[in-house]
Coordinates of C-alpha atoms in Angstrom, one line a residue:
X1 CA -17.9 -33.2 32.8
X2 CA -19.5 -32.8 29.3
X3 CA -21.3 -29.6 30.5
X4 CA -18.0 -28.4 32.7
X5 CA -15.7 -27.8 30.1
X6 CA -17.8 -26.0 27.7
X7 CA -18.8 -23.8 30.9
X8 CA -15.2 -23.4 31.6
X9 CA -14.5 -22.4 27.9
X10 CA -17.8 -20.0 27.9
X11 CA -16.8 -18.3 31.3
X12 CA -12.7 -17.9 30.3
X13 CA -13.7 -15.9 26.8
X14 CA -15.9 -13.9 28.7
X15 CA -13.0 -12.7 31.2
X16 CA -11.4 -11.9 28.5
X17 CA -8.9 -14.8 27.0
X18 CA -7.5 -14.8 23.5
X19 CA -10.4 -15.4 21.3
X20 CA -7.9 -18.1 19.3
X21 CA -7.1 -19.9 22.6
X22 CA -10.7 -20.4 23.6
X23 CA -11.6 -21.9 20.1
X24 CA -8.5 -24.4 20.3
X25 CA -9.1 -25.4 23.5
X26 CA -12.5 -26.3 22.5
X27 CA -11.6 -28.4 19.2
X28 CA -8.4 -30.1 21.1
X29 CA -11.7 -31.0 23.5
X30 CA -13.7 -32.4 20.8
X31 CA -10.9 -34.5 19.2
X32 CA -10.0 -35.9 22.9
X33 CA -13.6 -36.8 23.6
X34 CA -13.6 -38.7 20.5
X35 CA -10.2 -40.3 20.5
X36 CA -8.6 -38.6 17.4
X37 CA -4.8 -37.6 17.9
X38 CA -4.5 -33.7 19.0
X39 CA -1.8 -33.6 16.3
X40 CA -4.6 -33.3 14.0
X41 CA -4.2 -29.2 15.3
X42 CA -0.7 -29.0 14.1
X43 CA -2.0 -30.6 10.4
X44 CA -4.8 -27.8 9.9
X45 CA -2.5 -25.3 10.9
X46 CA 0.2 -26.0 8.7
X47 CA -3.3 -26.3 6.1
X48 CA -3.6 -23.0 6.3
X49 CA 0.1 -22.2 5.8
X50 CA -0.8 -24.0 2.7
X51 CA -3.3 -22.0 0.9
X52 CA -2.0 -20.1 -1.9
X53 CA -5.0 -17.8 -1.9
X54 CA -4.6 -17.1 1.9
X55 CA -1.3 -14.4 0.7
X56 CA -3.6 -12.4 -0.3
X57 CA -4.4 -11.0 3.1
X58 CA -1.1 -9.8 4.6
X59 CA -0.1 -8.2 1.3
X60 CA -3.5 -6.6 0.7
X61 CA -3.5 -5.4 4.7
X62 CA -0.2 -3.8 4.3
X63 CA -0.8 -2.1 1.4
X64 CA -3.7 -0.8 3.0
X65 CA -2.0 0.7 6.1
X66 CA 0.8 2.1 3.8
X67 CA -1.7 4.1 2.2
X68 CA -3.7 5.2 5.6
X69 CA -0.1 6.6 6.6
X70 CA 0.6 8.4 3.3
X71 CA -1.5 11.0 2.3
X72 CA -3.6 9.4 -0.3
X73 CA -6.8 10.0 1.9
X74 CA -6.2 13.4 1.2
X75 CA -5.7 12.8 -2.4
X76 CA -9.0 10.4 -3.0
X77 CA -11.2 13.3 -0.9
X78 CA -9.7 16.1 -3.3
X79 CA -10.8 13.8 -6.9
X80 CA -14.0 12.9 -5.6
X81 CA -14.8 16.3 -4.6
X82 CA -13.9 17.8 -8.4
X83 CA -16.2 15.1 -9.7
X84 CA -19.3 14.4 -7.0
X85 CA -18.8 17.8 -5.2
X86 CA -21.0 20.0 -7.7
X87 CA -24.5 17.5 -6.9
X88 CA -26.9 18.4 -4.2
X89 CA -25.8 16.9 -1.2
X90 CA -21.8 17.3 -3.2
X91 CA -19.9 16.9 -0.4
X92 CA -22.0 14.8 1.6
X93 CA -21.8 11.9 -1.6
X94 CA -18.0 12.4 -1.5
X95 CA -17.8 11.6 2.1
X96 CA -19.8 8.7 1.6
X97 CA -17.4 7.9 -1.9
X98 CA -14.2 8.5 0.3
X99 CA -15.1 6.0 2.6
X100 CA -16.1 3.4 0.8
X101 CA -13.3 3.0 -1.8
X102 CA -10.7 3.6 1.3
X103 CA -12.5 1.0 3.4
X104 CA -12.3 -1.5 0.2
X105 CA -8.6 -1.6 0.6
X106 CA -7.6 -1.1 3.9
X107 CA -10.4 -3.6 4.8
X108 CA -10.2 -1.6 8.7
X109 CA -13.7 0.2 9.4
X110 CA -12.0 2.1 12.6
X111 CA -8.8 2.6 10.2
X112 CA -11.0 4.8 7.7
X113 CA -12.9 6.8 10.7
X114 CA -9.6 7.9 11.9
X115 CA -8.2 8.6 8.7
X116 CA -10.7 10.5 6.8
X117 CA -13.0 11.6 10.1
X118 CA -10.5 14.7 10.2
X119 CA -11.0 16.0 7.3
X120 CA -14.5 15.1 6.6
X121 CA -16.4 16.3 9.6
X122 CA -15.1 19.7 9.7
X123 CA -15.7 20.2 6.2
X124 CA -19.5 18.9 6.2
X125 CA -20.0 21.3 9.1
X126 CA -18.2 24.1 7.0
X127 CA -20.9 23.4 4.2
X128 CA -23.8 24.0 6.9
X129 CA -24.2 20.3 7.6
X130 CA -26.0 19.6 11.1
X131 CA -23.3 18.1 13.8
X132 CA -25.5 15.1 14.3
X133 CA -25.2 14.1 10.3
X134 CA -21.8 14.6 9.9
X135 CA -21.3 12.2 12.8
X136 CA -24.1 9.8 12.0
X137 CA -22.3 9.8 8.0
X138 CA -18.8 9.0 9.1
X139 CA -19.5 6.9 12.0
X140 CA -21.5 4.8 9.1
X141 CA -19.6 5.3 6.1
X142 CA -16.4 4.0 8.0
X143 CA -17.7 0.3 7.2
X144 CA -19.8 1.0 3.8
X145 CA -16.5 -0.3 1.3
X146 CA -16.8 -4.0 2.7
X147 CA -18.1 -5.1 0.2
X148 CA -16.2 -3.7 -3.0
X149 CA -13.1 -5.4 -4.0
X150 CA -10.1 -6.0 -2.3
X151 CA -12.2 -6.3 0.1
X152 CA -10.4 -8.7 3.0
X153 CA -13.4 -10.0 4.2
X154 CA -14.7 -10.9 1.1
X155 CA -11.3 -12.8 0.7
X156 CA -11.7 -14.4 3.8
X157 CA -15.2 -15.6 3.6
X158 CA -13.8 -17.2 0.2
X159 CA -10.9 -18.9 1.8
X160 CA -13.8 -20.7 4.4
X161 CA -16.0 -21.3 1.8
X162 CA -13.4 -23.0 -0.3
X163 CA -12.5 -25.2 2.4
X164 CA -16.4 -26.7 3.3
X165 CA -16.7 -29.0 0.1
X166 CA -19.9 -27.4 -0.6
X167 CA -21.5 -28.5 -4.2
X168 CA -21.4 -25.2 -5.3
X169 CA -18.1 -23.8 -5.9
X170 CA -17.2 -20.5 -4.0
X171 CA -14.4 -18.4 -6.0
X172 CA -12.6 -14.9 -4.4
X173 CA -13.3 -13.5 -7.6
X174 CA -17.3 -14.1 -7.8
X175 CA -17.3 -12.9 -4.5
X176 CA -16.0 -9.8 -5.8
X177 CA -18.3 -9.3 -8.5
X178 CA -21.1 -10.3 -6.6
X179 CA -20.5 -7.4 -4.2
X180 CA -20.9 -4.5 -6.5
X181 CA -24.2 -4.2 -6.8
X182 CA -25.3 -4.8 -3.2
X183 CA -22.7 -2.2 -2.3
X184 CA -23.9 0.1 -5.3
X185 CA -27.2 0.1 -3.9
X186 CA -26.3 1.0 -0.1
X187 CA -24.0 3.8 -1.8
X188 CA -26.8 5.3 -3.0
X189 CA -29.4 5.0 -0.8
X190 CA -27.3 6.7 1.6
X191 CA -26.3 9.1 -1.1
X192 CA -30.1 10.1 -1.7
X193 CA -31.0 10.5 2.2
X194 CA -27.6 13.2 2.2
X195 CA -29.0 14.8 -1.0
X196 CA -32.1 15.1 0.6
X197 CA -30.6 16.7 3.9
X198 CA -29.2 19.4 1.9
X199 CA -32.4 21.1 0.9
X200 CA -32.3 24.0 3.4
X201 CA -28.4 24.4 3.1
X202 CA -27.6 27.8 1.1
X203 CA -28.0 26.8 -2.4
X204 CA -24.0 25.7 -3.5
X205 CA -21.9 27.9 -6.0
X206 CA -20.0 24.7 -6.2
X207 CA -19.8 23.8 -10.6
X208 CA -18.0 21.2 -12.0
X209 CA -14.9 22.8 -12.9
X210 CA -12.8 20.9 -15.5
X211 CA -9.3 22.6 -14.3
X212 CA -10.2 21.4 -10.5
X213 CA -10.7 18.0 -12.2
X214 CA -7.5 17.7 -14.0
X215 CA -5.2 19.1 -11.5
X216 CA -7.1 16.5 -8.7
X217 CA -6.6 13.6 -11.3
X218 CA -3.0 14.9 -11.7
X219 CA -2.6 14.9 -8.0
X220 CA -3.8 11.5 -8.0
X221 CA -1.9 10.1 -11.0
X222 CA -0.6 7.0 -9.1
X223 CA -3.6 6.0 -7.1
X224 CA -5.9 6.2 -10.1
X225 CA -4.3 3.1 -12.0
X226 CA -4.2 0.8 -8.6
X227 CA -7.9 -0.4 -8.6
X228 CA -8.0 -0.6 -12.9
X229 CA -4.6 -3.0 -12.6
X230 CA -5.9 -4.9 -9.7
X231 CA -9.5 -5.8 -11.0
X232 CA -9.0 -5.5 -14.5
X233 CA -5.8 -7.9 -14.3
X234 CA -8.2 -10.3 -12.1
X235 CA -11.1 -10.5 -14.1
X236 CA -9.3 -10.2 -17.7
X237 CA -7.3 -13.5 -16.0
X238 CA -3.7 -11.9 -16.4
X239 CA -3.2 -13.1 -12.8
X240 CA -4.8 -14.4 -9.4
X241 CA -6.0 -12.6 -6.7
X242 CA -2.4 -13.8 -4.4
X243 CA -0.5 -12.1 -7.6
X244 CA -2.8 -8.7 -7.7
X245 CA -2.0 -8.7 -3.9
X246 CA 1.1 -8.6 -4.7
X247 CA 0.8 -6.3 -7.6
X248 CA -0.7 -3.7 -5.0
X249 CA 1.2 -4.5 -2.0
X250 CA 4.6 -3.5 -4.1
X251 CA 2.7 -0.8 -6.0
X252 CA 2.0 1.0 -3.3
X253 CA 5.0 0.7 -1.5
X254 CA 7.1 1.8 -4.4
X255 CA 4.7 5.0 -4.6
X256 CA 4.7 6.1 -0.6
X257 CA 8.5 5.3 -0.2
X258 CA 10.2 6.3 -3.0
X259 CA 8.2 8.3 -5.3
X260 CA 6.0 10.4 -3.1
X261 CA 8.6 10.0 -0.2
X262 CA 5.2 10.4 2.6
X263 CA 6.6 7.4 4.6
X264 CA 10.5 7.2 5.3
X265 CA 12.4 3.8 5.6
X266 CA 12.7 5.0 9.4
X267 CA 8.3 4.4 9.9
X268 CA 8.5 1.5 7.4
X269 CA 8.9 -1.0 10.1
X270 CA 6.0 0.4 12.4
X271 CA 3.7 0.7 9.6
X272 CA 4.8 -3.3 9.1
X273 CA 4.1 -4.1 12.6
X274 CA 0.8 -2.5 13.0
X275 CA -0.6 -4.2 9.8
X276 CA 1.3 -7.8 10.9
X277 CA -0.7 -7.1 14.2
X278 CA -4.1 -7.7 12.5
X279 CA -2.9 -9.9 9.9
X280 CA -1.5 -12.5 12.7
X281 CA -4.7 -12.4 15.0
X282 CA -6.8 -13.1 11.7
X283 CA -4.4 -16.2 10.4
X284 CA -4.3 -17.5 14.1
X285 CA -8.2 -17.6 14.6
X286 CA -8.5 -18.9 10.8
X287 CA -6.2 -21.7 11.6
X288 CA -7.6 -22.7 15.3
X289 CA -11.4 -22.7 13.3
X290 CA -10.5 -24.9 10.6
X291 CA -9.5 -27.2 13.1
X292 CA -12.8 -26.9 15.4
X293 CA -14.4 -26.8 11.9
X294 CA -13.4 -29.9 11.0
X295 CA -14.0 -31.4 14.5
X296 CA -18.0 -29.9 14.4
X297 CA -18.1 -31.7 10.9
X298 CA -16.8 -35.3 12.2
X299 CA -19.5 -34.7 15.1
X300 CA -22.4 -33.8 12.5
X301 CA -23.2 -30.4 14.6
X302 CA -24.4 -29.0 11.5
X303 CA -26.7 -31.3 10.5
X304 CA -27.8 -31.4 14.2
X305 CA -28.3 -27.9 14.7
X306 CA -30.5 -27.9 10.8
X307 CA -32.4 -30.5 12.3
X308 CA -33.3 -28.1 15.7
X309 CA -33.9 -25.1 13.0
X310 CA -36.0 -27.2 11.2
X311 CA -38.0 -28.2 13.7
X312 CA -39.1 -24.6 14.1
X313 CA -38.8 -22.8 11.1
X314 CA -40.1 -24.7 7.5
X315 CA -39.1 -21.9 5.4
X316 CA -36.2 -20.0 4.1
X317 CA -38.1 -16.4 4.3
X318 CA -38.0 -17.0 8.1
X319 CA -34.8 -18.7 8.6
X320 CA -33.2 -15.3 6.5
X321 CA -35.2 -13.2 8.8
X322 CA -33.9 -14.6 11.9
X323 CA -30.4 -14.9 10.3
X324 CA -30.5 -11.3 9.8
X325 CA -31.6 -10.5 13.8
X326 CA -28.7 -12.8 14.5
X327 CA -26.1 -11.2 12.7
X328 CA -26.7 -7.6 13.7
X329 CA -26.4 -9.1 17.4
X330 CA -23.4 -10.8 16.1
X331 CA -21.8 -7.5 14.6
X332 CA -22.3 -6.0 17.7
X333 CA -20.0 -8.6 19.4
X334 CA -17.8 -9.5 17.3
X335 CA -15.4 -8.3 15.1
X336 CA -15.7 -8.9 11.3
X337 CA -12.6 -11.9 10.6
X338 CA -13.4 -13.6 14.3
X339 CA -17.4 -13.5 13.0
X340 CA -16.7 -15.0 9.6
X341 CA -13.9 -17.6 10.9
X342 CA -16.3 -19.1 13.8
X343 CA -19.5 -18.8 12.6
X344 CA -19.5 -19.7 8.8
X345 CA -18.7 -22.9 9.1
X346 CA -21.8 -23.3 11.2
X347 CA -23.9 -20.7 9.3
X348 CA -22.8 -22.3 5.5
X349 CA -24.2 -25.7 5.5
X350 CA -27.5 -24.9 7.4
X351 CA -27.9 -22.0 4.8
X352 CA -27.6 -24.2 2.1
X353 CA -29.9 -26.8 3.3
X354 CA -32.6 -23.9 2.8
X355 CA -31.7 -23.0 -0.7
X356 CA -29.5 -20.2 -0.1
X357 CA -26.5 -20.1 -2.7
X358 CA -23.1 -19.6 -1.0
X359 CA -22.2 -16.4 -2.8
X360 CA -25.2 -15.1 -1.7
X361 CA -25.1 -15.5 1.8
X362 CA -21.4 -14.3 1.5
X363 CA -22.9 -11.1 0.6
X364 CA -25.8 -10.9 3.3
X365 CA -23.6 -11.8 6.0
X366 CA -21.0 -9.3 5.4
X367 CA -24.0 -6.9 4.3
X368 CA -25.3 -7.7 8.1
X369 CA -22.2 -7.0 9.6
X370 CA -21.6 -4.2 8.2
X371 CA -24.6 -2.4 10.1
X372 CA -23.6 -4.5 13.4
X373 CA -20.6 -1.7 13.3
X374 CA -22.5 0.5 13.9
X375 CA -25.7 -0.9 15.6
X376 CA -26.7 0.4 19.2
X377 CA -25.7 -0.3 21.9
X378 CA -21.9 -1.5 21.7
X379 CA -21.3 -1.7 17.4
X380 CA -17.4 -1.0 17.2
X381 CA -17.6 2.0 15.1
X382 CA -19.8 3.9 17.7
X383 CA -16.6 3.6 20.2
X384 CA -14.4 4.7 17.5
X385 CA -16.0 7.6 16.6
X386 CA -16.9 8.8 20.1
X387 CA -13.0 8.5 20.6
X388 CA -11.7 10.2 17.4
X389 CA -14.7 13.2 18.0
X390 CA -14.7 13.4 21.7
X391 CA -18.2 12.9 22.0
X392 CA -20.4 11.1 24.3
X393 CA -21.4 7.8 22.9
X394 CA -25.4 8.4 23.2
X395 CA -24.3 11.2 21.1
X396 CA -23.4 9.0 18.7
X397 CA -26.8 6.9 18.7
X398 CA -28.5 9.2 17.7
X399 CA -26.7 10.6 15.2
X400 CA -26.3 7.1 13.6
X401 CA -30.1 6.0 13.8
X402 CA -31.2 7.7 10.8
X403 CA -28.2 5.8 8.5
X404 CA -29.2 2.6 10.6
X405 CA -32.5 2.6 9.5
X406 CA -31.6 3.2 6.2
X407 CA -29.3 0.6 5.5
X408 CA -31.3 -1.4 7.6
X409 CA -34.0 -1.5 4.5
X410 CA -31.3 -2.2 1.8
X411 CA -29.8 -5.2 3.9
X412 CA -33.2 -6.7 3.9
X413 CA -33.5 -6.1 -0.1
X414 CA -29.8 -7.8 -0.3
X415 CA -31.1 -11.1 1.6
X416 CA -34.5 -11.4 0.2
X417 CA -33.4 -10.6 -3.4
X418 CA -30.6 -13.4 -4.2
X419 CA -30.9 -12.1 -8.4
X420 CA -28.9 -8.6 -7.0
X421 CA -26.3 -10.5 -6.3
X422 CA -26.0 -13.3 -8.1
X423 CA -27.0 -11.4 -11.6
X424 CA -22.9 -10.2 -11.8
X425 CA -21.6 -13.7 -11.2
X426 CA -24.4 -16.1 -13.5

């Protein structure tokens, strides 16, 4: 029977159940083998309803999708075009720009392919840009802001961190900061490889053209403040990351509705929905894995599965090496929040036991993830793309493998050099 329910369990997720219904019935499993009341589900769930910090995700989702619906991809292509678009490889580095900052806050990889994969592909082949790099650079961009602040999975990671009782404290906002740099760095290795692709294009008379710059900062007059408010207002310690969420979420609704007038109050309620969607699957998983957390914790299957790691690996250089196998598999799989809600809590304490500070392995893991969107054979942004482009997905393999192997390199720098992101935070 001990070996027939987890079979049961393994066999229903892979015929498809709810992801959140497989990981309760599996904790209300453990707490029954082990004689603890199953109202113990109902405590961690109300928990969670409990978390101050945990407001920060609907309100930072919805102001996302508020501003995928408006026209502010538009907007953030045209400023970082009068600014990056006169370097070699211009429009290539805003693409790569674009993405990122629009994937910090809608937190949505597939969200920013669709949005800005429109108006970026055509363009790049416009320029003289080979179809096979213009795919490969969307496809991959479309997950490159997750680790830039307001980042949701960066919140999220937090928010399990926070609730491990680890000895070394995990704050939202030294995640933040601890993500610039790493992100910095796969910015511009990407950034380089585009500059370098544009050697044989015709040379550009594109200059930097101060009017261009002031009528594109013009344009963007009420998106420019957001990210100073929000960060600065966070790290200057005029308010939490629940109150910036706030901040932006009513920001950017006053801006698309009323202001700018992009969204009537007739779409208001779909755009609601849609972000609520992925904000309630997220909260529901959170809530069913703090319970099975807490259940794996009573059982010591942490400290039992260090003890089988430990038996074959001595060191943390391989234990990172094999973490990093693991989580491209893993970002191939899974989605981002289901990854981080069911496999931190496993992942954290083992980590820790080799050395690795949280914050660090915050970074990696997402970092590692990141390239699991896009890793070969099913990574989520390859099925995306082929979608939004209409092209066959071996298409998009190849055109990705170049960026893979790229960011491949700078995810190993990221795990085996703690300093780069730690040096923000210490």
């Amino acid at each position: 029977m001990s070996l027939l329910i987890p079979a049961i369990l393994l066999l229903l997720a892979l015929a498809g159940a709810p992801l959140f219904a497989v990981i309760a019935a599996s904790a209300m499993w453990g707490f029954f083998q082990t004689d603890v009341d199953l109202q113990v589900m109902a405590v961690e769930i109300y928990r969670v309803a409990e978390m101050p910090v945990l407001i920060a995700i609907p309100l930072f989702t919805f102001a996302g999708y508020l501003m995928g619906e408006s026209k502010a991809p538009q907007r953030l292509v045209r400023i970082t075009d009068a600014f990056l678009g006169w370097m070699p490889g211009g429009l290539a580095i805003v693409a790569l720009a674009a993405c990122a900052l629009f994937t910090a806050f809608t937190g949505a990889s597939g969200v920013t392919i669709v949005a800005l994969g429109a108006l970026l592909v055509p363009a790049l082949q416009k320029a003289g840009y080979r179809e096979n790099f213009n795919l490969g650079l969307v496809t991959t961009s479309g997950s490159l802001g997750l680790l830039f602040a307001p980042s949701l999975p960066l919140i999220l990671y937090g928010v399990i961190a926070q609730q491990m009782s680890l000895d070394t404290p995990v704050s939202i906002d030294d995640l933040f900061l601890a993500g610039i740099l790493p992100g910095l760095l796969m910015l511009t290795a990407l950034s380089l490889y585009s500059a370098w692709q544009s050697r044989h294009l015709p040379k550009s008379n594109h200059k930097f053209d101060r009017s261009k710059a002031l009528a594109a900062i013009k344009d963007s007059a009420w998106e420019i403040p957001l990210p100073f408010v929000v960060l600065g207002g966070i790290y200057g310690g005029f308010f939490a990351v629940s109150e910036a969420a706030a901040i932006t979420a009513f920001y950017v609704l006053i801006v698309t509705v009323l202001i700018r007038r992009e969204i009537s109050f007739t779409q208001l309620p779909a755009v609601m929905r849609d972000s609520m969607k992925l904000v309630g699957a997220i909260l529901l998983i959170l809530a069913v894995s703090l319970a099975s957390t807490n259940y794996m914790i009573d059982a010591g299957v942490p400290e039992a599965v260090f003890e089988t790691i430990q038996a074959h690996v001595s060191d943390g250089f391989t234990f990172l090496l094999l973490l990093t196998i693991f989580l491209l598999i893993l970002g191939m799989m899974l989605d981002i929040f289901s990854a981080i809600v069911i496999m931190i809590p496993i992942i954290l304490p083992i980590a820790v036991q080799y050395g690795i500070h949280p914050i660090h392995l915050g970074i990696l893991f997402l970092a590692n993830m990141q390239l699991g969107y896009f890793t070969p054979p099913v990574g989520m942004n390859l099925f995306i793309a082929s979608f939004r482009f209409n092209k066959p997905v071996m298409t998009l393999y190849r055109a990705t493998l170049p960026f893979f192997f790229i960011l491949l390199a700078t995810v190993l720098i990221i795990t085996y050099w703690p300093g780069l992101s730690l040096v923000l935070v210490e």
